[in-house]
């Protein structure tokens, strides 16, 4: 029995910011896995990529991350272009990888299955439903809202949301993704809409404005701590979720788990690449980190 099992593609990422252009592995599953590598958890990553990129998996295994990797003709290739404030990005896709299906899924039991689809056909809904029969399903919804046309990434509502979301225990979306899937820009209304579809915990991340979590008809305000510098926002949401779910597995409540995830994301945004801190650094952010709770309250209409 694993504490957390993540399912999602590792990508090749080209990250373009105002400061630099860098090439690195990426994807929800990669950033999430790297963020958990120093935590006391029984963890497994299920991914798929081309043989040419097998060295990425080897590197994860060298860091004692357990990986099941299925073969794919291609590895997903993303180009992420960030605006100056790092809260928004433009994306292009050069290659797609083989999808995840029930038939290809290894026999794994976990307390939480965290799904990180990057594109709408990455993870079959039948697989999501199958995993929900074995453990809690945590979903980063972004991939189910993305489709590719002429190598450009576009967003549209998820056609299968009513069928699928009743099987999702924890859902994470940013403001933009929430509006795409709910049809409203009001964060409270959007969270309530997703809960009405069956999601037990709805997490709406608001970038530099913090985040909002809705559970059991109660809203939790999570602060955004101020980083010493904003370098690279790629993977911040994944890092947040790694912190959140690691605390949930340990029995923490929503507020504690949310603030822990936010502190991890603060450390992540201060440098390029995956989260490289440890639990001690996260506790320092929680103890001494600054945040503007008034701005957060206004941002989420509380």
GROMACS .gro file of C-alpha atoms in nm:
model
  302
    1UNK     CA    1   0.000   0.000   0.000
    2UNK     CA    2   0.144   0.335  -0.110
    3UNK     CA    3   0.062   0.662   0.062
    4UNK     CA    4   0.048   0.848  -0.270
    5UNK     CA    5   0.067   0.728  -0.631
    6UNK     CA    6   0.094   0.990  -0.903
    7UNK     CA    7  -0.011   0.919  -1.263
    8UNK     CA    8   0.096   1.150  -1.542
    9UNK     CA    9   0.342   1.213  -1.822
   10UNK     CA   10   0.689   1.351  -1.778
   11UNK     CA   11   0.751   1.621  -2.036
   12UNK     CA   12   1.034   1.792  -2.211
   13UNK     CA   13   0.989   2.161  -2.123
   14UNK     CA   14   1.118   2.475  -2.284
   15UNK     CA   15   1.061   2.751  -2.026
   16UNK     CA   16   1.078   3.108  -2.153
   17UNK     CA   17   1.077   3.392  -1.898
   18UNK     CA   18   1.184   3.754  -1.908
   19UNK     CA   19   1.517   3.648  -1.761
   20UNK     CA   20   1.606   3.334  -1.955
   21UNK     CA   21   1.526   3.041  -2.186
   22UNK     CA   22   1.584   2.700  -2.027
   23UNK     CA   23   1.527   2.336  -2.124
   24UNK     CA   24   1.436   2.082  -1.857
   25UNK     CA   25   1.214   1.786  -1.772
   26UNK     CA   26   0.869   1.884  -1.649
   27UNK     CA   27   0.504   1.795  -1.617
   28UNK     CA   28   0.282   1.759  -1.312
   29UNK     CA   29   0.416   1.413  -1.232
   30UNK     CA   30   0.780   1.528  -1.248
   31UNK     CA   31   0.747   1.839  -1.031
   32UNK     CA   32   0.518   1.660  -0.786
   33UNK     CA   33   0.756   1.365  -0.752
   34UNK     CA   34   1.066   1.581  -0.705
   35UNK     CA   35   0.889   1.784  -0.437
   36UNK     CA   36   0.818   1.467  -0.236
   37UNK     CA   37   1.157   1.302  -0.266
   38UNK     CA   38   1.274   1.402   0.084
   39UNK     CA   39   0.946   1.326   0.259
   40UNK     CA   40   0.880   1.020   0.472
   41UNK     CA   41   0.619   0.869   0.242
   42UNK     CA   42   0.570   0.545   0.055
   43UNK     CA   43   0.540   0.689  -0.293
   44UNK     CA   44   0.522   0.573  -0.656
   45UNK     CA   45   0.512   0.753  -0.990
   46UNK     CA   46   0.340   0.598  -1.293
   47UNK     CA   47   0.449   0.769  -1.614
   48UNK     CA   48   0.512   0.719  -1.987
   49UNK     CA   49   0.782   0.856  -2.211
   50UNK     CA   50   0.998   0.764  -2.511
   51UNK     CA   51   1.306   0.547  -2.474
   52UNK     CA   52   1.527   0.843  -2.567
   53UNK     CA   53   1.427   1.014  -2.242
   54UNK     CA   54   1.472   0.709  -2.017
   55UNK     CA   55   1.760   0.891  -1.845
   56UNK     CA   56   1.501   1.117  -1.677
   57UNK     CA   57   1.341   0.816  -1.508
   58UNK     CA   58   1.686   0.684  -1.417
   59UNK     CA   59   1.761   1.015  -1.249
   60UNK     CA   60   1.442   0.994  -1.043
   61UNK     CA   61   1.526   0.640  -0.937
   62UNK     CA   62   1.872   0.758  -0.833
   63UNK     CA   63   1.689   0.987  -0.589
   64UNK     CA   64   1.502   0.685  -0.447
   65UNK     CA   65   1.176   0.770  -0.623
   66UNK     CA   66   0.993   0.451  -0.722
   67UNK     CA   67   0.884   0.472  -1.087
   68UNK     CA   68   0.675   0.253  -1.317
   69UNK     CA   69   0.736   0.374  -1.672
   70UNK     CA   70   0.545   0.249  -1.974
   71UNK     CA   71   0.684   0.289  -2.325
   72UNK     CA   72   0.558   0.563  -2.556
   73UNK     CA   73   0.653   0.651  -2.914
   74UNK     CA   74   0.706   1.011  -2.802
   75UNK     CA   75   0.761   1.214  -2.489
   76UNK     CA   76   0.529   1.511  -2.437
   77UNK     CA   77   0.710   1.831  -2.544
   78UNK     CA   78   0.583   2.162  -2.403
   79UNK     CA   79   0.695   2.519  -2.459
   80UNK     CA   80   0.593   2.748  -2.169
   81UNK     CA   81   0.620   3.123  -2.228
   82UNK     CA   82   0.561   3.336  -1.918
   83UNK     CA   83   0.457   3.699  -1.895
   84UNK     CA   84   0.641   3.935  -1.662
   85UNK     CA   85   0.418   3.866  -1.358
   86UNK     CA   86   0.454   3.483  -1.387
   87UNK     CA   87   0.080   3.427  -1.319
   88UNK     CA   88   0.002   3.365  -1.690
   89UNK     CA   89   0.165   3.164  -1.966
   90UNK     CA   90   0.134   3.071  -2.333
   91UNK     CA   91   0.184   2.705  -2.424
   92UNK     CA   92   0.277   2.511  -2.736
   93UNK     CA   93   0.293   2.131  -2.779
   94UNK     CA   94   0.533   1.967  -3.024
   95UNK     CA   95   0.470   1.600  -2.931
   96UNK     CA   96   0.210   1.395  -2.740
   97UNK     CA   97   0.266   1.066  -2.556
   98UNK     CA   98   0.067   0.743  -2.522
   99UNK     CA   99  -0.237   0.771  -2.291
  100UNK     CA  100  -0.291   0.589  -1.961
  101UNK     CA  101  -0.562   0.322  -1.958
  102UNK     CA  102  -0.706   0.065  -1.717
  103UNK     CA  103  -0.539  -0.218  -1.909
  104UNK     CA  104  -0.193  -0.061  -1.884
  105UNK     CA  105  -0.215   0.040  -1.521
  106UNK     CA  106   0.001  -0.173  -1.288
  107UNK     CA  107  -0.162  -0.340  -0.987
  108UNK     CA  108  -0.107  -0.067  -0.729
  109UNK     CA  109  -0.297   0.019  -0.411
  110UNK     CA  110  -0.264   0.368  -0.264
  111UNK     CA  111  -0.435   0.590  -0.009
  112UNK     CA  112  -0.434   0.875  -0.262
  113UNK     CA  113  -0.404   0.855  -0.640
  114UNK     CA  114  -0.297   1.198  -0.769
  115UNK     CA  115  -0.379   1.240  -1.139
  116UNK     CA  116  -0.185   1.494  -1.343
  117UNK     CA  117  -0.317   1.487  -1.702
  118UNK     CA  118  -0.148   1.741  -1.928
  119UNK     CA  119  -0.386   1.705  -2.224
  120UNK     CA  120  -0.752   1.601  -2.249
  121UNK     CA  121  -0.689   1.244  -2.366
  122UNK     CA  122  -0.400   1.160  -2.129
  123UNK     CA  123  -0.597   0.967  -1.865
  124UNK     CA  124  -0.911   0.775  -1.956
  125UNK     CA  125  -1.217   0.849  -1.740
  126UNK     CA  126  -1.260   0.473  -1.693
  127UNK     CA  127  -0.917   0.469  -1.527
  128UNK     CA  128  -1.012   0.757  -1.298
  129UNK     CA  129  -1.327   0.570  -1.191
  130UNK     CA  130  -1.132   0.247  -1.141
  131UNK     CA  131  -0.878   0.419  -0.915
  132UNK     CA  132  -1.158   0.580  -0.711
  133UNK     CA  133  -1.276   0.230  -0.619
  134UNK     CA  134  -0.935   0.163  -0.459
  135UNK     CA  135  -0.846   0.493  -0.289
  136UNK     CA  136  -0.903   0.868  -0.286
  137UNK     CA  137  -0.856   1.041  -0.623
  138UNK     CA  138  -0.685   1.379  -0.628
  139UNK     CA  139  -0.704   1.558  -0.962
  140UNK     CA  140  -0.521   1.853  -1.114
  141UNK     CA  141  -0.790   1.937  -1.367
  142UNK     CA  142  -0.578   2.142  -1.609
  143UNK     CA  143  -0.512   1.867  -1.864
  144UNK     CA  144  -0.876   1.774  -1.907
  145UNK     CA  145  -0.943   2.130  -2.026
  146UNK     CA  146  -0.662   2.142  -2.284
  147UNK     CA  147  -0.664   2.045  -2.649
  148UNK     CA  148  -0.400   2.100  -2.916
  149UNK     CA  149  -0.459   2.258  -3.257
  150UNK     CA  150  -0.168   2.346  -3.486
  151UNK     CA  151   0.066   2.287  -3.189
  152UNK     CA  152  -0.108   2.555  -2.984
  153UNK     CA  153  -0.280   2.475  -2.654
  154UNK     CA  154  -0.643   2.585  -2.626
  155UNK     CA  155  -0.890   2.546  -2.340
  156UNK     CA  156  -1.249   2.425  -2.342
  157UNK     CA  157  -1.494   2.282  -2.089
  158UNK     CA  158  -1.454   1.914  -1.992
  159UNK     CA  159  -1.730   1.716  -2.164
  160UNK     CA  160  -1.710   1.429  -1.912
  161UNK     CA  161  -1.700   1.640  -1.596
  162UNK     CA  162  -2.039   1.530  -1.458
  163UNK     CA  163  -1.952   1.163  -1.502
  164UNK     CA  164  -1.599   1.195  -1.366
  165UNK     CA  165  -1.606   1.453  -1.085
  166UNK     CA  166  -1.841   1.252  -0.866
  167UNK     CA  167  -1.545   1.013  -0.825
  168UNK     CA  168  -1.290   1.286  -0.736
  169UNK     CA  169  -1.218   1.352  -0.367
  170UNK     CA  170  -0.974   1.644  -0.408
  171UNK     CA  171  -0.964   1.876  -0.708
  172UNK     CA  172  -0.714   2.153  -0.781
  173UNK     CA  173  -0.769   2.428  -1.040
  174UNK     CA  174  -0.633   2.777  -1.090
  175UNK     CA  175  -0.862   3.077  -1.145
  176UNK     CA  176  -0.862   3.047  -1.523
  177UNK     CA  177  -0.924   2.670  -1.522
  178UNK     CA  178  -1.205   2.713  -1.271
  179UNK     CA  179  -1.377   2.964  -1.500
  180UNK     CA  180  -1.342   2.731  -1.802
  181UNK     CA  181  -1.501   2.435  -1.622
  182UNK     CA  182  -1.764   2.625  -1.420
  183UNK     CA  183  -1.855   2.921  -1.642
  184UNK     CA  184  -1.806   3.173  -1.360
  185UNK     CA  185  -1.517   3.395  -1.253
  186UNK     CA  186  -1.648   3.417  -0.896
  187UNK     CA  187  -1.421   3.191  -0.690
  188UNK     CA  188  -1.680   3.106  -0.427
  189UNK     CA  189  -1.945   3.024  -0.686
  190UNK     CA  190  -1.697   2.817  -0.886
  191UNK     CA  191  -1.591   2.615  -0.582
  192UNK     CA  192  -1.954   2.552  -0.487
  193UNK     CA  193  -2.034   2.441  -0.844
  194UNK     CA  194  -1.754   2.183  -0.838
  195UNK     CA  195  -1.859   2.060  -0.495
  196UNK     CA  196  -2.216   2.019  -0.621
  197UNK     CA  197  -2.077   1.784  -0.890
  198UNK     CA  198  -1.941   1.561  -0.613
  199UNK     CA  199  -1.590   1.688  -0.533
  200UNK     CA  200  -1.526   1.670  -0.158
  201UNK     CA  201  -1.237   1.920  -0.140
  202UNK     CA  202  -1.206   2.197  -0.401
  203UNK     CA  203  -0.875   2.385  -0.416
  204UNK     CA  204  -0.864   2.706  -0.623
  205UNK     CA  205  -0.514   2.852  -0.652
  206UNK     CA  206  -0.490   3.226  -0.708
  207UNK     CA  207  -0.119   3.268  -0.782
  208UNK     CA  208   0.031   3.558  -0.587
  209UNK     CA  209  -0.306   3.612  -0.418
  210UNK     CA  210  -0.309   3.285  -0.225
  211UNK     CA  211  -0.567   3.009  -0.257
  212UNK     CA  212  -0.915   2.908  -0.147
  213UNK     CA  213  -1.020   2.561  -0.031
  214UNK     CA  214  -1.385   2.455  -0.001
  215UNK     CA  215  -1.475   2.150   0.208
  216UNK     CA  216  -1.788   2.051   0.402
  217UNK     CA  217  -1.957   2.378   0.304
  218UNK     CA  218  -1.675   2.583   0.457
  219UNK     CA  219  -1.422   2.811   0.286
  220UNK     CA  220  -1.060   2.814   0.401
  221UNK     CA  221  -0.838   3.110   0.308
  222UNK     CA  222  -0.477   3.010   0.242
  223UNK     CA  223  -0.215   3.288   0.233
  224UNK     CA  224   0.047   3.336  -0.036
  225UNK     CA  225   0.382   3.397   0.130
  226UNK     CA  226   0.610   3.659  -0.025
  227UNK     CA  227   0.912   3.508  -0.205
  228UNK     CA  228   1.252   3.676  -0.191
  229UNK     CA  229   1.249   3.671  -0.574
  230UNK     CA  230   1.017   3.548  -0.850
  231UNK     CA  231   1.227   3.338  -1.087
  232UNK     CA  232   1.018   3.056  -1.237
  233UNK     CA  233   0.653   2.969  -1.165
  234UNK     CA  234   0.658   2.641  -1.362
  235UNK     CA  235   0.558   2.360  -1.127
  236UNK     CA  236   0.439   2.584  -0.841
  237UNK     CA  237   0.090   2.434  -0.845
  238UNK     CA  238   0.234   2.083  -0.848
  239UNK     CA  239   0.463   2.169  -0.557
  240UNK     CA  240   0.167   2.314  -0.366
  241UNK     CA  241  -0.027   1.990  -0.416
  242UNK     CA  242   0.271   1.778  -0.310
  243UNK     CA  243   0.283   1.968   0.018
  244UNK     CA  244  -0.093   1.959   0.061
  245UNK     CA  245  -0.134   1.586  -0.001
  246UNK     CA  246   0.170   1.491   0.207
  247UNK     CA  247   0.011   1.667   0.502
  248UNK     CA  248  -0.332   1.517   0.432
  249UNK     CA  249  -0.185   1.166   0.436
  250UNK     CA  250  -0.029   1.249   0.772
  251UNK     CA  251  -0.371   1.346   0.909
  252UNK     CA  252  -0.349   1.727   0.893
  253UNK     CA  253  -0.653   1.947   0.851
  254UNK     CA  254  -0.727   2.167   0.550
  255UNK     CA  255  -0.576   2.492   0.682
  256UNK     CA  256  -0.251   2.332   0.796
  257UNK     CA  257  -0.213   2.133   0.475
  258UNK     CA  258  -0.292   2.436   0.258
  259UNK     CA  259  -0.042   2.663   0.432
  260UNK     CA  260   0.225   2.394   0.412
  261UNK     CA  261   0.165   2.360   0.038
  262UNK     CA  262   0.174   2.739  -0.005
  263UNK     CA  263   0.507   2.759   0.178
  264UNK     CA  264   0.654   2.493  -0.050
  265UNK     CA  265   0.532   2.683  -0.358
  266UNK     CA  266   0.698   3.000  -0.224
  267UNK     CA  267   1.033   2.822  -0.203
  268UNK     CA  268   0.984   2.673  -0.549
  269UNK     CA  269   0.915   3.003  -0.729
  270UNK     CA  270   1.245   3.146  -0.609
  271UNK     CA  271   1.451   2.925  -0.844
  272UNK     CA  272   1.429   2.742  -1.177
  273UNK     CA  273   1.349   2.373  -1.184
  274UNK     CA  274   1.175   2.157  -0.923
  275UNK     CA  275   1.142   2.222  -0.551
  276UNK     CA  276   1.483   2.178  -0.392
  277UNK     CA  277   1.413   2.262  -0.028
  278UNK     CA  278   1.345   2.040   0.272
  279UNK     CA  279   1.091   2.027   0.552
  280UNK     CA  280   1.306   2.257   0.765
  281UNK     CA  281   1.299   2.529   0.502
  282UNK     CA  282   0.921   2.493   0.468
  283UNK     CA  283   0.879   2.534   0.844
  284UNK     CA  284   1.092   2.851   0.830
  285UNK     CA  285   0.858   3.000   0.570
  286UNK     CA  286   0.558   2.910   0.781
  287UNK     CA  287   0.716   3.062   1.091
  288UNK     CA  288   0.855   3.384   0.950
  289UNK     CA  289   0.701   3.424   0.604
  290UNK     CA  290   0.511   3.745   0.527
  291UNK     CA  291   0.170   3.745   0.363
  292UNK     CA  292  -0.100   4.001   0.299
  293UNK     CA  293  -0.421   3.847   0.434
  294UNK     CA  294  -0.628   4.156   0.350
  295UNK     CA  295  -0.536   4.126  -0.019
  296UNK     CA  296  -0.618   3.755  -0.009
  297UNK     CA  297  -0.956   3.818   0.153
  298UNK     CA  298  -1.046   4.074  -0.112
  299UNK     CA  299  -0.924   3.850  -0.392
  300UNK     CA  300  -1.159   3.567  -0.296
  301UNK     CA  301  -1.454   3.784  -0.197
  302UNK     CA  302  -1.455   3.703   0.173
   0.00000   0.00000   0.00000
